[in-house]
PDB file of C-alpha atoms in Angstrom:
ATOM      1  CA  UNK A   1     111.491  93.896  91.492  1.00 96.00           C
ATOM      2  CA  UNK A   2     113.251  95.650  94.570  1.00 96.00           C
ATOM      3  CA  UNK A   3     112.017  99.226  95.920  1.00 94.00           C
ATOM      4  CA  UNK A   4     113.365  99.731  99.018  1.00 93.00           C
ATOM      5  CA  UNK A   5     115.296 103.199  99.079  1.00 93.00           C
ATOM      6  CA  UNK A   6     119.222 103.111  98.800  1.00 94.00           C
ATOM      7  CA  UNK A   7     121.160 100.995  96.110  1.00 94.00           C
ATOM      8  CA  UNK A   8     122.411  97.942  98.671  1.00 95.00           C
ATOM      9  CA  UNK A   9     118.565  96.391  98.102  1.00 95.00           C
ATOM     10  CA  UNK A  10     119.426  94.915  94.997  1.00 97.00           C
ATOM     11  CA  UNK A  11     122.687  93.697  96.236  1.00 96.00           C
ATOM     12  CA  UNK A  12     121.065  91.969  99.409  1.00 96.00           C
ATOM     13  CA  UNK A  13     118.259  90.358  97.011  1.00 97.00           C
ATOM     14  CA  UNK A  14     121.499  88.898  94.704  1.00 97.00           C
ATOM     15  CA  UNK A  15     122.297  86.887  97.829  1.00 97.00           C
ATOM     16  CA  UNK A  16     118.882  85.054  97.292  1.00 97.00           C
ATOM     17  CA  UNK A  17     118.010  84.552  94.102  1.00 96.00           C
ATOM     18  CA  UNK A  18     120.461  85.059  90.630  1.00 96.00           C
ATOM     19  CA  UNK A  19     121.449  88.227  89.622  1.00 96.00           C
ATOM     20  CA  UNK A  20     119.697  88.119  85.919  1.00 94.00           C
ATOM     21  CA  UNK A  21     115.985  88.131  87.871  1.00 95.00           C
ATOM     22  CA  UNK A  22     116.356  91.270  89.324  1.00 97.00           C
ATOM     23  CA  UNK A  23     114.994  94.424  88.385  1.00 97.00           C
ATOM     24  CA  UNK A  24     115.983  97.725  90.227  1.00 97.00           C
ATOM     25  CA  UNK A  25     113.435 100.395  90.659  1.00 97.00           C
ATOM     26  CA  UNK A  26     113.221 103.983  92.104  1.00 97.00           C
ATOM     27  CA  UNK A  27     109.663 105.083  93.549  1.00 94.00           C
ATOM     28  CA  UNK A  28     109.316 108.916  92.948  1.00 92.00           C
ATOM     29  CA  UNK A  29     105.514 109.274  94.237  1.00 89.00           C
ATOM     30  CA  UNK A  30     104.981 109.536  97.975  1.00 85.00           C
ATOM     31  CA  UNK A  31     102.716 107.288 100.316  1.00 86.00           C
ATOM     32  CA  UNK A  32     101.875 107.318 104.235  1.00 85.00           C
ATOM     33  CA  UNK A  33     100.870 103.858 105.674  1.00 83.00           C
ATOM     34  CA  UNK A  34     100.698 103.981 109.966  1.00 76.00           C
ATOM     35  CA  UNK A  35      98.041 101.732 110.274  1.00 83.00           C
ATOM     36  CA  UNK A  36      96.929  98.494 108.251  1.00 88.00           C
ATOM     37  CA  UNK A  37      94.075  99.166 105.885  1.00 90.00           C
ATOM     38  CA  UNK A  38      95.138 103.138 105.832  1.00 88.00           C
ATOM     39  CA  UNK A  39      97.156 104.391 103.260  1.00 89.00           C
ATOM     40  CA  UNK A  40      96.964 107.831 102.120  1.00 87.00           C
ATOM     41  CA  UNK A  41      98.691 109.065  98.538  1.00 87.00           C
ATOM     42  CA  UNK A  42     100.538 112.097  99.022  1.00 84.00           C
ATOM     43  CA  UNK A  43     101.985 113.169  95.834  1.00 83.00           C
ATOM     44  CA  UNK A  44     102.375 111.943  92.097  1.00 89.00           C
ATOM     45  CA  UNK A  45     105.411 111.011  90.400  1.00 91.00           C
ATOM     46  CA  UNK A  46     106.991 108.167  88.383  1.00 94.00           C
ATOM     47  CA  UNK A  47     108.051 104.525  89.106  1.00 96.00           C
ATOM     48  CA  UNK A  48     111.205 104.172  87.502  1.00 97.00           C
ATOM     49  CA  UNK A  49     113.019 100.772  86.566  1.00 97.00           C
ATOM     50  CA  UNK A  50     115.713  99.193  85.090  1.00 97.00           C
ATOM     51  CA  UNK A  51     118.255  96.450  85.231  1.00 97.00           C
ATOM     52  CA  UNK A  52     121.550  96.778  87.533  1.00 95.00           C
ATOM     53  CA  UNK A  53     123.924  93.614  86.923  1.00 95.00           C
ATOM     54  CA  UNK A  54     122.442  93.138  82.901  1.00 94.00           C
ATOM     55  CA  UNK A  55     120.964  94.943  80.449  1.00 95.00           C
ATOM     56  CA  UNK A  56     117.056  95.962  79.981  1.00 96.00           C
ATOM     57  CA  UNK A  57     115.583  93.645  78.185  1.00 96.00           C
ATOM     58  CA  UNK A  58     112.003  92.627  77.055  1.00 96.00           C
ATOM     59  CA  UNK A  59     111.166  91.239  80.252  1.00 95.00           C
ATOM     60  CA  UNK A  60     112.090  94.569  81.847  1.00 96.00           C
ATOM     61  CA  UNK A  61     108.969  96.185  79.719  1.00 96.00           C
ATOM     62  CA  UNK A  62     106.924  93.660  79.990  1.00 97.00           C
ATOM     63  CA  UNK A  63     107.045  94.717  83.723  1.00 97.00           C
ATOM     64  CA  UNK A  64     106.893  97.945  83.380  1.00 97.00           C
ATOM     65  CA  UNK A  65     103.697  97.924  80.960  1.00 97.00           C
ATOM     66  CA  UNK A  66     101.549  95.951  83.393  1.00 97.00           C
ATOM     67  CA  UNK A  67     102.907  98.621  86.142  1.00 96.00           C
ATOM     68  CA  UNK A  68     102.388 101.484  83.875  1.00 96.00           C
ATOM     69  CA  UNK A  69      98.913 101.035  84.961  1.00 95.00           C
ATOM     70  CA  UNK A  70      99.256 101.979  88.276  1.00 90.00           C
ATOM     71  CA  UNK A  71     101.959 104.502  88.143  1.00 93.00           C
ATOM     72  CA  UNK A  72     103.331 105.758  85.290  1.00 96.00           C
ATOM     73  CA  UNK A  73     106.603 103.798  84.942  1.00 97.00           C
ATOM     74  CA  UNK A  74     110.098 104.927  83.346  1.00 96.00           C
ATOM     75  CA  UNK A  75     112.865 102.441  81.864  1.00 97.00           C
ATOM     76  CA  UNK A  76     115.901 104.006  82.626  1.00 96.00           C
ATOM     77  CA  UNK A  77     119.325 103.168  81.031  1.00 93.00           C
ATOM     78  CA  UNK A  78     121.727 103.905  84.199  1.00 94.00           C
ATOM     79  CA  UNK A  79     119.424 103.537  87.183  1.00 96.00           C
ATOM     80  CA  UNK A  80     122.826 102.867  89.251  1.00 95.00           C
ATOM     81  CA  UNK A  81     123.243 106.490  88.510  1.00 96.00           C
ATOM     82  CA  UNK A  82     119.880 107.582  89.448  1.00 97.00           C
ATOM     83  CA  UNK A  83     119.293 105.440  92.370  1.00 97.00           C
ATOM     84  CA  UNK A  84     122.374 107.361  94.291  1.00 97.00           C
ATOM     85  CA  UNK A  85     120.661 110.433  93.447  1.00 97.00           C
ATOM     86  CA  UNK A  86     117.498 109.168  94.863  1.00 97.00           C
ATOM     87  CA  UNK A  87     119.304 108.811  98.191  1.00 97.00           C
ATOM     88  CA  UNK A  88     119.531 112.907  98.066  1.00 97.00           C
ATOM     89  CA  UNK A  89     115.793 113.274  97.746  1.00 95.00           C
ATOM     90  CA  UNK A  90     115.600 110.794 100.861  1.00 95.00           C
ATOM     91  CA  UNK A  91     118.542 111.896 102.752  1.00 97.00           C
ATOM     92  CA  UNK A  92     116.645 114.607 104.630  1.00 96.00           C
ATOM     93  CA  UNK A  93     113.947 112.252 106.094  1.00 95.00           C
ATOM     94  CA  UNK A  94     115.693 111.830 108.851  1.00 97.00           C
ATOM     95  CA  UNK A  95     115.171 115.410 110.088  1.00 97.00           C
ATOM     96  CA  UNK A  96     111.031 114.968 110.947  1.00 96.00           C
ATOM     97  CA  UNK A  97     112.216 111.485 112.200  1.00 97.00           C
ATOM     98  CA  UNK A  98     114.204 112.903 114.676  1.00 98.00           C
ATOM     99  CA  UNK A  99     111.946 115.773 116.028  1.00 97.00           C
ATOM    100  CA  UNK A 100     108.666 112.978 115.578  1.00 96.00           C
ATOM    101  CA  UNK A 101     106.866 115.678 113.024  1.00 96.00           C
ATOM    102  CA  UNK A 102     105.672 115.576 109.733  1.00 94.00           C
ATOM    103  CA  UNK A 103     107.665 117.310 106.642  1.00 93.00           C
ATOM    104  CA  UNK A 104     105.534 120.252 107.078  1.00 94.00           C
ATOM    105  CA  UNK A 105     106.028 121.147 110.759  1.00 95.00           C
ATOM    106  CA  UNK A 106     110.054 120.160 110.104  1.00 96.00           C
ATOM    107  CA  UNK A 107     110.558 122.319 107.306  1.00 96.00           C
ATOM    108  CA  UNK A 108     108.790 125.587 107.718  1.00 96.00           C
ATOM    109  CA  UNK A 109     111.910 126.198 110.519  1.00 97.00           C
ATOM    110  CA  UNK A 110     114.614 128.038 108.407  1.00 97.00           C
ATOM    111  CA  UNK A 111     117.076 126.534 110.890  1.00 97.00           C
ATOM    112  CA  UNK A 112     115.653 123.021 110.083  1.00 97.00           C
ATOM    113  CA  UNK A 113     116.132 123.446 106.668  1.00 97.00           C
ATOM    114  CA  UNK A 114     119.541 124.947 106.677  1.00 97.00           C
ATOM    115  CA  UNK A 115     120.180 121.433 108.468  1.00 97.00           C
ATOM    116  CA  UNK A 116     119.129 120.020 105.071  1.00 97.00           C
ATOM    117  CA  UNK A 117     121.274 121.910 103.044  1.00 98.00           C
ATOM    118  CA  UNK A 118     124.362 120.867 104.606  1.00 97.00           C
ATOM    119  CA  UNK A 119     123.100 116.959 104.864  1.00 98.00           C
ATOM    120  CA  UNK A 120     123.069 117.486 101.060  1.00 98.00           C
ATOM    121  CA  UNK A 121     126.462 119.474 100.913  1.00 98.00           C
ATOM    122  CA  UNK A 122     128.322 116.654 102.730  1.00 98.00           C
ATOM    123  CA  UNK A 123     126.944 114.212 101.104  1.00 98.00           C
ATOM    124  CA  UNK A 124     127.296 115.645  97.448  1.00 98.00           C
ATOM    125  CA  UNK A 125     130.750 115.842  98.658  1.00 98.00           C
ATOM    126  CA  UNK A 126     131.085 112.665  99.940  1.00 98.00           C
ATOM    127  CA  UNK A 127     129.688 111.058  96.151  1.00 98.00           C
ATOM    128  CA  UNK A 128     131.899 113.411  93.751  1.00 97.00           C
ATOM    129  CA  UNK A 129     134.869 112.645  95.831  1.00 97.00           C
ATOM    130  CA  UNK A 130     134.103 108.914  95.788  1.00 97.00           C
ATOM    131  CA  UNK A 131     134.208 108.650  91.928  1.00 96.00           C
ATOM    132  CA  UNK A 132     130.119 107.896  91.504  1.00 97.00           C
ATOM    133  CA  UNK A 133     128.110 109.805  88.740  1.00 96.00           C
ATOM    134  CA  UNK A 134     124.793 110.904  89.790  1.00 97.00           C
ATOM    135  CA  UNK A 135     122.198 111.085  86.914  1.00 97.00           C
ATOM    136  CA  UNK A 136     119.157 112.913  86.768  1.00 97.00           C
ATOM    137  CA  UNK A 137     115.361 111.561  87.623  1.00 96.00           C
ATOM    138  CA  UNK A 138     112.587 112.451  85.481  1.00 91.00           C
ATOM    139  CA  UNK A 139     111.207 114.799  88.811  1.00 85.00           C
ATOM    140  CA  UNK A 140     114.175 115.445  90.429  1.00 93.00           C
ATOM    141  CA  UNK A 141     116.939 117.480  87.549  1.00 96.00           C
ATOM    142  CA  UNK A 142     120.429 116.723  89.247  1.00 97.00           C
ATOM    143  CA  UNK A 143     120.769 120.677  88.899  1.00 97.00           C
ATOM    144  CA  UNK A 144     118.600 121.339  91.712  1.00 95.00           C
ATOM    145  CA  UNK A 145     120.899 119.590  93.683  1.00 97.00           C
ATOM    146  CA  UNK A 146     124.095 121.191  92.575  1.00 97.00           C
ATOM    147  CA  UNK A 147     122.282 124.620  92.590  1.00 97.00           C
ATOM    148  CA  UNK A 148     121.150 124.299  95.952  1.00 97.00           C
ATOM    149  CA  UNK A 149     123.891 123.081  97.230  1.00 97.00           C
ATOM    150  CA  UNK A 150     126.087 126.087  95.815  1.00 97.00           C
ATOM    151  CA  UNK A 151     124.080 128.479  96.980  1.00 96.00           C
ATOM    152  CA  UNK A 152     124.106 130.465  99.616  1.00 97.00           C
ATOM    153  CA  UNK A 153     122.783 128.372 102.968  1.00 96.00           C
ATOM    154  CA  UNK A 154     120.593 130.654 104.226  1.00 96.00           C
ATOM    155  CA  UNK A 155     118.801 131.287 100.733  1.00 97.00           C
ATOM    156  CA  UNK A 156     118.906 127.683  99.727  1.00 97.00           C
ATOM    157  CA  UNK A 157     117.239 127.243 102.994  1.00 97.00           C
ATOM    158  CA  UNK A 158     114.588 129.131 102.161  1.00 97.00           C
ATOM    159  CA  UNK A 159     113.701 127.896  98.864  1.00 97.00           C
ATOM    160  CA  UNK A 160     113.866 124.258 100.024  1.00 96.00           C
ATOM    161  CA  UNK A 161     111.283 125.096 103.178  1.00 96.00           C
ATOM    162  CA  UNK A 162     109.211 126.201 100.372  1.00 95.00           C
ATOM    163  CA  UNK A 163     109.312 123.046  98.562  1.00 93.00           C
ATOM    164  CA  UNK A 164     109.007 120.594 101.209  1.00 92.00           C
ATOM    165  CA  UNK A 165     106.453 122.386 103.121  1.00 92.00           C
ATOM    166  CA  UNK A 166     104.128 121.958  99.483  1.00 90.00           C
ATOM    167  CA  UNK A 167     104.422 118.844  99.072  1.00 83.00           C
ATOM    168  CA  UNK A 168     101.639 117.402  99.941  1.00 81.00           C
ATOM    169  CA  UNK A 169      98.002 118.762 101.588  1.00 84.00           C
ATOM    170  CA  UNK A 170      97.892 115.686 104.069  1.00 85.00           C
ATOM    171  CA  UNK A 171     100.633 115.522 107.023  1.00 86.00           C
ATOM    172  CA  UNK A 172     103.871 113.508 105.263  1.00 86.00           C
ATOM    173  CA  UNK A 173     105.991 111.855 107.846  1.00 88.00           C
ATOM    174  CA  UNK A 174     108.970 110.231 105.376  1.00 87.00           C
ATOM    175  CA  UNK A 175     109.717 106.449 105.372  1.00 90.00           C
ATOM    176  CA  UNK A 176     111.762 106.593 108.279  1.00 95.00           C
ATOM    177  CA  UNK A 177     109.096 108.552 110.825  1.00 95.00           C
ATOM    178  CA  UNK A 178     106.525 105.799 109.536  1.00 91.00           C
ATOM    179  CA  UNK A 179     109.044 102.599 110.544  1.00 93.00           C
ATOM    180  CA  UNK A 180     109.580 104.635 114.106  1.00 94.00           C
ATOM    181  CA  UNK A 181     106.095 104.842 114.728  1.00 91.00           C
ATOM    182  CA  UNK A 182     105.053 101.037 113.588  1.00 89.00           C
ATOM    183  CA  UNK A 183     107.351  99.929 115.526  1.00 91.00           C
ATOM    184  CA  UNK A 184     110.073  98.663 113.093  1.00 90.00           C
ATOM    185  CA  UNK A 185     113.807  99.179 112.223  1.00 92.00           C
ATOM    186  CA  UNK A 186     113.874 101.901 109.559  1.00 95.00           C
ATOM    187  CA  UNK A 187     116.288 102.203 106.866  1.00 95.00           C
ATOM    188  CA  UNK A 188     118.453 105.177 107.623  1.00 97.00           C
ATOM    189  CA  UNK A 189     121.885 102.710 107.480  1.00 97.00           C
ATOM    190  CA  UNK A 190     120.743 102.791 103.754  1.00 97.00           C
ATOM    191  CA  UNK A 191     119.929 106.046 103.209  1.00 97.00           C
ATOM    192  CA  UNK A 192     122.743 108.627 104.987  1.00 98.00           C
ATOM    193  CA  UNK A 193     124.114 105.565 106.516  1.00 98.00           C
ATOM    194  CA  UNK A 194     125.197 105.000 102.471  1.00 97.00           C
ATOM    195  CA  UNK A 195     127.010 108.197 102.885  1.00 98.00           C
ATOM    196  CA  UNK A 196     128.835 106.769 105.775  1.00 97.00           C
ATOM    197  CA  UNK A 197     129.799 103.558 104.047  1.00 97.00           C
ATOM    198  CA  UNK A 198     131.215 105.678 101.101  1.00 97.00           C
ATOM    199  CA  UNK A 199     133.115 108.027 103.240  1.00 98.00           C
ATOM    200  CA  UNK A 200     134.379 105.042 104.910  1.00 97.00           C
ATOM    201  CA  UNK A 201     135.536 102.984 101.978  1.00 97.00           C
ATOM    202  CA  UNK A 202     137.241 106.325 100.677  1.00 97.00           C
ATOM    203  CA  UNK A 203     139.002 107.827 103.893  1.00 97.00           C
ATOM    204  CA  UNK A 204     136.555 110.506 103.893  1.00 97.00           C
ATOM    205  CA  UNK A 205     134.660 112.796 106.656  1.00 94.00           C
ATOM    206  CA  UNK A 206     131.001 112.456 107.213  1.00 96.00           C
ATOM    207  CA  UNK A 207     130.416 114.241 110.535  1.00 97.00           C
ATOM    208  CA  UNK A 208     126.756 115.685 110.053  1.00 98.00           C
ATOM    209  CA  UNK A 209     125.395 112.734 108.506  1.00 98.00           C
ATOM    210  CA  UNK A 210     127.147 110.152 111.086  1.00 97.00           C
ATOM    211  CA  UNK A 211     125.669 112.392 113.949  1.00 98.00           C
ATOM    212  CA  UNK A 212     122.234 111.984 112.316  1.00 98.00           C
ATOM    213  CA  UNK A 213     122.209 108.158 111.672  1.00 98.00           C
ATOM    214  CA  UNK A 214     123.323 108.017 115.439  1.00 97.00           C
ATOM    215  CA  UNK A 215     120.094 109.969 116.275  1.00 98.00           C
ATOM    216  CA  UNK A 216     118.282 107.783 114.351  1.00 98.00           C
ATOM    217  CA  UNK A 217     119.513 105.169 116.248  1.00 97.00           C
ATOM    218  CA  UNK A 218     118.832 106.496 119.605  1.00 97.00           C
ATOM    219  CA  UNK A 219     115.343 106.998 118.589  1.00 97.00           C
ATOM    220  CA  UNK A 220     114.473 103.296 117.582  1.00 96.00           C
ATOM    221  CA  UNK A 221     115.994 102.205 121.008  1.00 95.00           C
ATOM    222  CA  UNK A 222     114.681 104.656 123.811  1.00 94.00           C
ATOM    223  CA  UNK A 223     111.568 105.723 121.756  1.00 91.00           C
ATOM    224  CA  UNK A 224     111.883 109.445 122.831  1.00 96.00           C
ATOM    225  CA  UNK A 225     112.151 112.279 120.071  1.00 97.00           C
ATOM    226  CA  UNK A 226     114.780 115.138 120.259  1.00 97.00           C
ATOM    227  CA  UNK A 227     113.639 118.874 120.968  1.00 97.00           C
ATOM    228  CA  UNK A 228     114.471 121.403 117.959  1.00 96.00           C
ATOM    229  CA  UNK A 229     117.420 122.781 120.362  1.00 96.00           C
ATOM    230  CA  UNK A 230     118.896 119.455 120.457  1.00 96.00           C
ATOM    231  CA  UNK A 231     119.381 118.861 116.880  1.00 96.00           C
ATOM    232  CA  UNK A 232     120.293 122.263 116.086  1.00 95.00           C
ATOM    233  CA  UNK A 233     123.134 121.367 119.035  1.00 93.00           C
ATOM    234  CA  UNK A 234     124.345 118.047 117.641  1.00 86.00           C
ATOM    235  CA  UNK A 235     124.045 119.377 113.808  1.00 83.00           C
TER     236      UNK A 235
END
């Protein structure tokens, strides 16, 4: 059962072990662990799962019973579909990643957010343009995303800041912030760095979110933040 963010997990696992033992799953609820024995449970949401290279079958619910009670758990027929959507709702952890705050502190900046708007407007680009279908998760409609995205920037802005800043009553750093600060590699090549690879294979731009993964990048090597005024600069 993979869970890592991104679709290239399931992929990388085929190398391993054959292709009919592998389930594909989405996590939708949220989770901060900096420190071993400490993890703190942001937000609800679903575990979703299904099969990418066969079709569900009864080991697939079999799975997802005994999961079911820990989180509720969703069998989805095109999780292909779903996980690039999924990539959206992670595509923007980047942003407290770079600055070294949590969601909160990121997103209550208009500015910030605007950032996130246009990570989401290349990118949507980037996926319509390379042929893929995004389908929509049980807490995440694809509407928002095309609504957003269509909207005015400022005003989308706004209404996402409003969102994110919600989420959760305890400080919530996003995957990538959490690798940074244990130390690790985090997985931003899979996340916008997806957005690259399609933009790549497809002779297509992807300015905003290469500058990003680049950031990234500089982060996990010389283990010094940027200032707001820098990203705003570079984005």
């Amino acid at each position: 059962l993979t869970t890592q963010n991104g679709i290239q997990a399931d992929n990388l696992v085929s190398k391993y072990i054959p292709k009919e033992n592998i389930i594909s799953s989405i996590v939708m609820f949220g989770a901060t662990y900096l420190e071993p024995g400490k993890v703190v449970h942001n937000f609800e949401g679903n575990w979703i799962m299904g099969r990418i290279f066969a079709k569900n079958d009864g080991q697939l619910t079999k799975v997802s019973e005994v999961l079911n009670k820990i989180f509720p758990t969703v069998v989805a027929e095109n999780i292909q579909g779903m996980k690039y959507l999924k990539i959206f709702v992670n595509a923007n952890n980047c942003i407290p990643a770079i600055l070294g705050s949590s969601m909160q502190e990121a997103f209550s900046d208009i500015d910030i957010s605007r950032i996130s708007i246009a990570i989401w407007k290349e990118g949507l680009d980037i996926v319509s343009r390379s042929g893929i279908n995004l389908v929509s998760l049980p807490d995440f409609p694809l509407e928002r995303l095309t609504k957003l995205t269509s909207m005015p920037i400022t005003e989308a802005a706004k209404i996402f800041s409003g969102i994110m800043t919600n989420l959760s009553k305890e400080p919530l750093y996003g995957s990538i912030l959490q690798s940074i600060k244990r130390g690790r590699r985090s997985e931003i090549d899979y996340i916008n760095g997806e957005f690259l690879r399609l933009a790549k294979d497809n002779n297509l731009a992807s300015h905003l979110n290469k500058e990003l993964v680049k950031m990234v990048h500089s982060i996990e090597q010389a283990k010094r933040f940027f200032t707001k005024e820098e990203l705003l600069n570079k984005a």
